[in-house]
Structures are given as structure tokens and as C-alpha cells.
Amino acid sequence: LPVKNWSDVNEQVVNHPMADTHNTKILNTKKDISDIILKHIHSKRNFTASTIKADYEAGNLTNIFDFSDWYCTTMVNKRDEETIENIKKHMRKLELYRGSRNLNFQDIDANFLTKYETYLIKDEKLANNYVQLLIRAIRRLFTEAKKKRIIDFYPFGEYEMLTYIAP
């Protein structure tokens, strides 16, 4: 965008064919960043510009599948490739159960997890140990989303995990 199309006084794009589009995006970005700052202020925790930037780049990841995609992309150099591929594979199972990628974190409670577990064991005929791995992938995403302050609840306190049975 040429400097001549920017108004310092109004803090917006002027005399440009896409001015409305750019200005809407600027306003939405400012609002999103303000919301992130307010969220941190209300949490009464210290935060930095880096924290705000990370939160903004993470976007609105309240959908577990969107969060999983983001997590797998950002963890490529931090986790081994097999771990990332397993998370993707385990999330595909959840997507098949759900019938779509429309599933927010708040829709997952202990009851949902129990129904998912029952489906995997009874309908899919999966072994307990594999079912436990599938549920643990969901738990990992909840843990990471909570660390990122995307969510503030954790249904695994009320859900009883299957016991691993050594082969």
C-alpha cells in the first residue's frame, strides 16, 4: 500500500479502490487485539507483547479440529513426526464419530467422552489400549488449549480414563 494512501490523522486507508476492505480488516484486527488484551487483563496474569502476538496468531481456536490443525503445524519442529501424525490420525477418528469437523471444546464434557469411548469399543470394536490412546490425544489438546488460555475448563477431572493393560 503506497504511503500516499494512508491517513495518519484518521489511521485508515484513503483514496484507494480497496479502502473499505482494508479499513474493515484494520478495524477488525484492532478489535481482536483489544479483546486479547482485555482477556489477559481480566485473567490478572502478567503478559507481554509476545503473548499477545501468539494469541492473535492462534486466532479463535475454540473448535478442537481447528486447534488440532494449528497445534500440529506449530509443533512440527518441537515434537517428533510420529507424534504429530498420531494426533492427526486420532483426530480423524473423532471426526468420523462426530460426522463433521464441527466440534467446539465446550461441547466435550465427561459424558461426551464416555459416549465416544463406548462407541469406539462397542461399535468400532477397538481394543481398550487403542481407545485410551485416542482419548489421550483429545486430553493433550485440552491441556495445550488450556495453557494457551483458549479454554478455561478441563473435562478430564470428571472423566475416568480406561486402564492401560500391558500386552
mmCIF file of C-alpha atoms in Angstrom:
data_model
loop_
_atom_site.group_PDB
_atom_site.id
_atom_site.type_symbol
_atom_site.label_atom_id
_atom_site.label_comp_id
_atom_site.label_asym_id
_atom_site.label_seq_id
_atom_site.Cartn_x
_atom_site.Cartn_y
_atom_site.Cartn_z
ATOM 1 C CA LEU A 1 0.000 0.000 0.000
ATOM 2 C CA PRO A 2 1.575 3.307 -1.019
ATOM 3 C CA VAL A 3 2.169 5.825 1.785
ATOM 4 C CA LYS A 4 0.031 8.355 -0.085
ATOM 5 C CA ASN A 5 -2.991 6.132 0.608
ATOM 6 C CA TRP A 6 -2.580 6.214 4.374
ATOM 7 C CA SER A 7 -4.077 8.891 6.626
ATOM 8 C CA ASP A 8 -2.147 9.259 9.897
ATOM 9 C CA VAL A 9 -4.879 11.514 11.245
ATOM 10 C CA ASN A 10 -7.690 9.005 10.751
ATOM 11 C CA GLU A 11 -5.489 5.899 10.892
ATOM 12 C CA GLN A 12 -7.076 4.454 7.775
ATOM 13 C CA VAL A 13 -6.601 3.848 4.067
ATOM 14 C CA VAL A 14 -7.804 6.683 1.814
ATOM 15 C CA ASN A 15 -8.149 7.242 -1.924
ATOM 16 C CA HIS A 16 -7.623 3.575 -2.741
ATOM 17 C CA PRO A 17 -10.022 1.279 -4.646
ATOM 18 C CA MET A 18 -9.914 -1.265 -1.788
ATOM 19 C CA ALA A 19 -10.017 1.281 1.036
ATOM 20 C CA ASP A 20 -13.250 -0.084 2.523
ATOM 21 C CA THR A 21 -11.930 -3.635 2.572
ATOM 22 C CA HIS A 22 -8.592 -2.621 4.093
ATOM 23 C CA ASN A 23 -10.198 -0.366 6.691
ATOM 24 C CA THR A 24 -12.640 -3.089 7.753
ATOM 25 C CA LYS A 25 -9.752 -5.515 8.177
ATOM 26 C CA ILE A 26 -7.767 -2.934 10.175
ATOM 27 C CA LEU A 27 -10.742 -2.267 12.476
ATOM 28 C CA ASN A 28 -11.362 -5.988 12.991
ATOM 29 C CA THR A 29 -7.684 -6.586 13.761
ATOM 30 C CA LYS A 30 -7.640 -3.740 16.294
ATOM 31 C CA LYS A 31 -10.781 -5.166 17.933
ATOM 32 C CA ASP A 32 -9.310 -8.682 18.071
ATOM 33 C CA ILE A 33 -6.103 -7.397 19.664
ATOM 34 C CA SER A 34 -8.067 -5.273 22.144
ATOM 35 C CA ASP A 35 -10.145 -8.325 23.084
ATOM 36 C CA ILE A 36 -6.971 -10.352 23.653
ATOM 37 C CA ILE A 37 -5.513 -7.622 25.867
ATOM 38 C CA LEU A 38 -8.751 -7.393 27.870
ATOM 39 C CA LYS A 39 -8.792 -11.181 28.298
ATOM 40 C CA HIS A 40 -5.282 -11.017 29.755
ATOM 41 C CA ILE A 41 -6.127 -8.072 31.998
ATOM 42 C CA HIS A 42 -9.171 -9.927 33.373
ATOM 43 C CA SER A 43 -7.110 -13.064 33.973
ATOM 44 C CA LYS A 44 -4.877 -10.963 36.273
ATOM 45 C CA ARG A 45 -1.804 -12.679 34.867
ATOM 46 C CA ASN A 46 1.268 -10.955 33.525
ATOM 47 C CA PHE A 47 1.508 -10.783 29.748
ATOM 48 C CA THR A 48 3.863 -9.405 27.130
ATOM 49 C CA ALA A 49 3.649 -8.216 23.563
ATOM 50 C CA SER A 50 4.885 -11.690 22.557
ATOM 51 C CA THR A 51 1.980 -13.295 24.432
ATOM 52 C CA ILE A 52 -0.499 -11.018 22.673
ATOM 53 C CA LYS A 53 1.109 -11.751 19.293
ATOM 54 C CA ALA A 54 0.977 -15.525 19.893
ATOM 55 C CA ASP A 55 -2.674 -15.319 20.950
ATOM 56 C CA TYR A 56 -3.547 -13.235 17.906
ATOM 57 C CA GLU A 57 -1.746 -15.614 15.548
ATOM 58 C CA ALA A 58 -3.528 -18.573 17.150
ATOM 59 C CA GLY A 59 -6.835 -16.909 16.303
ATOM 60 C CA ASN A 60 -10.155 -18.155 17.597
ATOM 61 C CA LEU A 61 -9.355 -21.804 18.087
ATOM 62 C CA THR A 62 -12.333 -22.937 20.134
ATOM 63 C CA ASN A 63 -13.045 -25.673 17.572
ATOM 64 C CA ILE A 64 -10.998 -28.724 18.595
ATOM 65 C CA PHE A 65 -10.247 -29.670 14.974
ATOM 66 C CA ASP A 66 -9.033 -26.164 14.086
ATOM 67 C CA PHE A 67 -6.943 -26.143 17.246
ATOM 68 C CA SER A 68 -5.544 -29.577 16.400
ATOM 69 C CA ASP A 69 -4.535 -28.390 12.912
ATOM 70 C CA TRP A 70 -2.889 -25.292 14.378
ATOM 71 C CA TYR A 71 -1.164 -27.318 17.116
ATOM 72 C CA CYS A 72 0.213 -29.888 14.661
ATOM 73 C CA THR A 73 1.509 -27.123 12.390
ATOM 74 C CA THR A 74 3.196 -25.191 15.201
ATOM 75 C CA MET A 75 4.684 -28.309 16.811
ATOM 76 C CA VAL A 76 6.357 -29.673 13.671
ATOM 77 C CA ASN A 77 9.871 -28.798 14.886
ATOM 78 C CA LYS A 78 9.124 -29.338 18.579
ATOM 79 C CA ARG A 79 7.632 -32.855 18.560
ATOM 80 C CA ASP A 80 8.704 -35.912 16.624
ATOM 81 C CA GLU A 81 6.940 -36.531 13.328
ATOM 82 C CA GLU A 82 5.283 -39.729 14.584
ATOM 83 C CA THR A 83 3.610 -37.882 17.476
ATOM 84 C CA ILE A 84 2.181 -35.258 15.111
ATOM 85 C CA GLU A 85 0.940 -37.928 12.686
ATOM 86 C CA ASN A 86 -0.681 -39.868 15.549
ATOM 87 C CA ILE A 87 -2.561 -36.779 16.717
ATOM 88 C CA LYS A 88 -3.831 -36.223 13.161
ATOM 89 C CA LYS A 89 -4.861 -39.875 12.857
ATOM 90 C CA HIS A 90 -6.603 -39.847 16.241
ATOM 91 C CA MET A 91 -8.482 -36.671 15.357
ATOM 92 C CA ARG A 92 -9.718 -38.283 12.121
ATOM 93 C CA LYS A 93 -11.335 -40.990 14.295
ATOM 94 C CA LEU A 94 -13.079 -38.288 16.320
ATOM 95 C CA GLU A 95 -14.190 -36.571 13.104
ATOM 96 C CA LEU A 96 -15.680 -39.836 11.807
ATOM 97 C CA TYR A 97 -17.541 -40.293 15.095
ATOM 98 C CA ARG A 98 -18.810 -36.732 15.032
ATOM 99 C CA GLY A 99 -19.682 -36.812 11.325
ATOM 100 C CA SER A 100 -18.094 -33.406 10.734
ATOM 101 C CA ARG A 101 -15.359 -31.085 11.930
ATOM 102 C CA ASN A 102 -17.936 -29.014 13.784
ATOM 103 C CA LEU A 103 -16.964 -29.626 17.415
ATOM 104 C CA ASN A 104 -16.034 -26.964 19.926
ATOM 105 C CA PHE A 105 -14.108 -27.631 23.104
ATOM 106 C CA GLN A 106 -17.116 -26.652 25.233
ATOM 107 C CA ASP A 107 -19.156 -29.435 23.596
ATOM 108 C CA ILE A 108 -16.788 -32.030 25.032
ATOM 109 C CA ASP A 109 -17.565 -33.000 28.601
ATOM 110 C CA ALA A 110 -17.192 -36.215 30.605
ATOM 111 C CA ASN A 111 -20.479 -37.506 29.185
ATOM 112 C CA PHE A 112 -19.319 -36.892 25.590
ATOM 113 C CA LEU A 113 -16.017 -38.673 26.301
ATOM 114 C CA THR A 114 -17.827 -41.667 27.810
ATOM 115 C CA LYS A 115 -20.145 -41.926 24.783
ATOM 116 C CA TYR A 116 -17.163 -41.661 22.422
ATOM 117 C CA GLU A 117 -15.325 -44.357 24.371
ATOM 118 C CA THR A 118 -18.373 -46.652 24.269
ATOM 119 C CA TYR A 119 -18.745 -46.114 20.524
ATOM 120 C CA LEU A 120 -15.087 -46.960 19.915
ATOM 121 C CA ILE A 121 -15.251 -50.154 21.963
ATOM 122 C CA LYS A 122 -18.711 -51.444 21.041
ATOM 123 C CA ASP A 123 -19.281 -50.168 17.511
ATOM 124 C CA GLU A 124 -15.729 -49.934 16.181
ATOM 125 C CA LYS A 125 -14.578 -52.989 18.171
ATOM 126 C CA LEU A 126 -11.319 -51.305 19.171
ATOM 127 C CA ALA A 127 -9.141 -52.585 21.999
ATOM 128 C CA ASN A 128 -9.077 -50.683 25.303
ATOM 129 C CA ASN A 129 -5.428 -49.680 24.898
ATOM 130 C CA TYR A 130 -6.051 -48.121 21.485
ATOM 131 C CA VAL A 131 -9.170 -46.352 22.744
ATOM 132 C CA GLN A 132 -7.085 -44.955 25.587
ATOM 133 C CA LEU A 133 -4.600 -43.545 23.041
ATOM 134 C CA LEU A 134 -7.431 -41.897 21.112
ATOM 135 C CA ILE A 135 -8.796 -40.265 24.262
ATOM 136 C CA ARG A 136 -5.309 -39.204 25.366
ATOM 137 C CA ALA A 137 -4.896 -37.288 22.095
ATOM 138 C CA ILE A 138 -8.014 -35.282 22.988
ATOM 139 C CA ARG A 139 -6.679 -34.764 26.510
ATOM 140 C CA ARG A 140 -3.375 -33.445 25.099
ATOM 141 C CA LEU A 141 -5.262 -30.887 23.008
ATOM 142 C CA PHE A 142 -7.295 -29.806 26.034
ATOM 143 C CA THR A 143 -4.101 -29.395 28.052
ATOM 144 C CA GLU A 144 -2.468 -27.309 25.328
ATOM 145 C CA ALA A 145 -5.609 -25.198 24.753
ATOM 146 C CA LYS A 146 -5.797 -24.512 28.487
ATOM 147 C CA LYS A 147 -2.114 -23.475 28.538
ATOM 148 C CA LYS A 148 -2.834 -21.071 25.665
ATOM 149 C CA ARG A 149 -5.867 -19.761 27.599
ATOM 150 C CA ILE A 150 -8.176 -20.650 24.745
ATOM 151 C CA ILE A 151 -10.336 -22.589 27.199
ATOM 152 C CA ASP A 152 -10.682 -22.462 30.972
ATOM 153 C CA PHE A 153 -12.246 -25.867 31.669
ATOM 154 C CA TYR A 154 -10.959 -29.431 31.645
ATOM 155 C CA PRO A 155 -13.438 -32.333 31.469
ATOM 156 C CA PHE A 156 -10.813 -34.955 32.284
ATOM 157 C CA GLY A 157 -11.159 -34.308 36.002
ATOM 158 C CA GLU A 158 -14.632 -35.855 35.822
ATOM 159 C CA TYR A 159 -13.889 -38.492 33.188
ATOM 160 C CA GLU A 160 -12.359 -41.799 34.209
ATOM 161 C CA MET A 161 -9.735 -42.929 31.697
ATOM 162 C CA LEU A 162 -9.564 -46.568 30.691
ATOM 163 C CA THR A 163 -6.848 -48.532 32.416
ATOM 164 C CA TYR A 164 -3.922 -49.466 30.222
ATOM 165 C CA ILE A 165 -3.482 -53.215 30.034
ATOM 166 C CA ALA A 166 0.104 -54.297 29.431
ATOM 167 C CA PRO A 167 0.378 -56.720 26.486
#
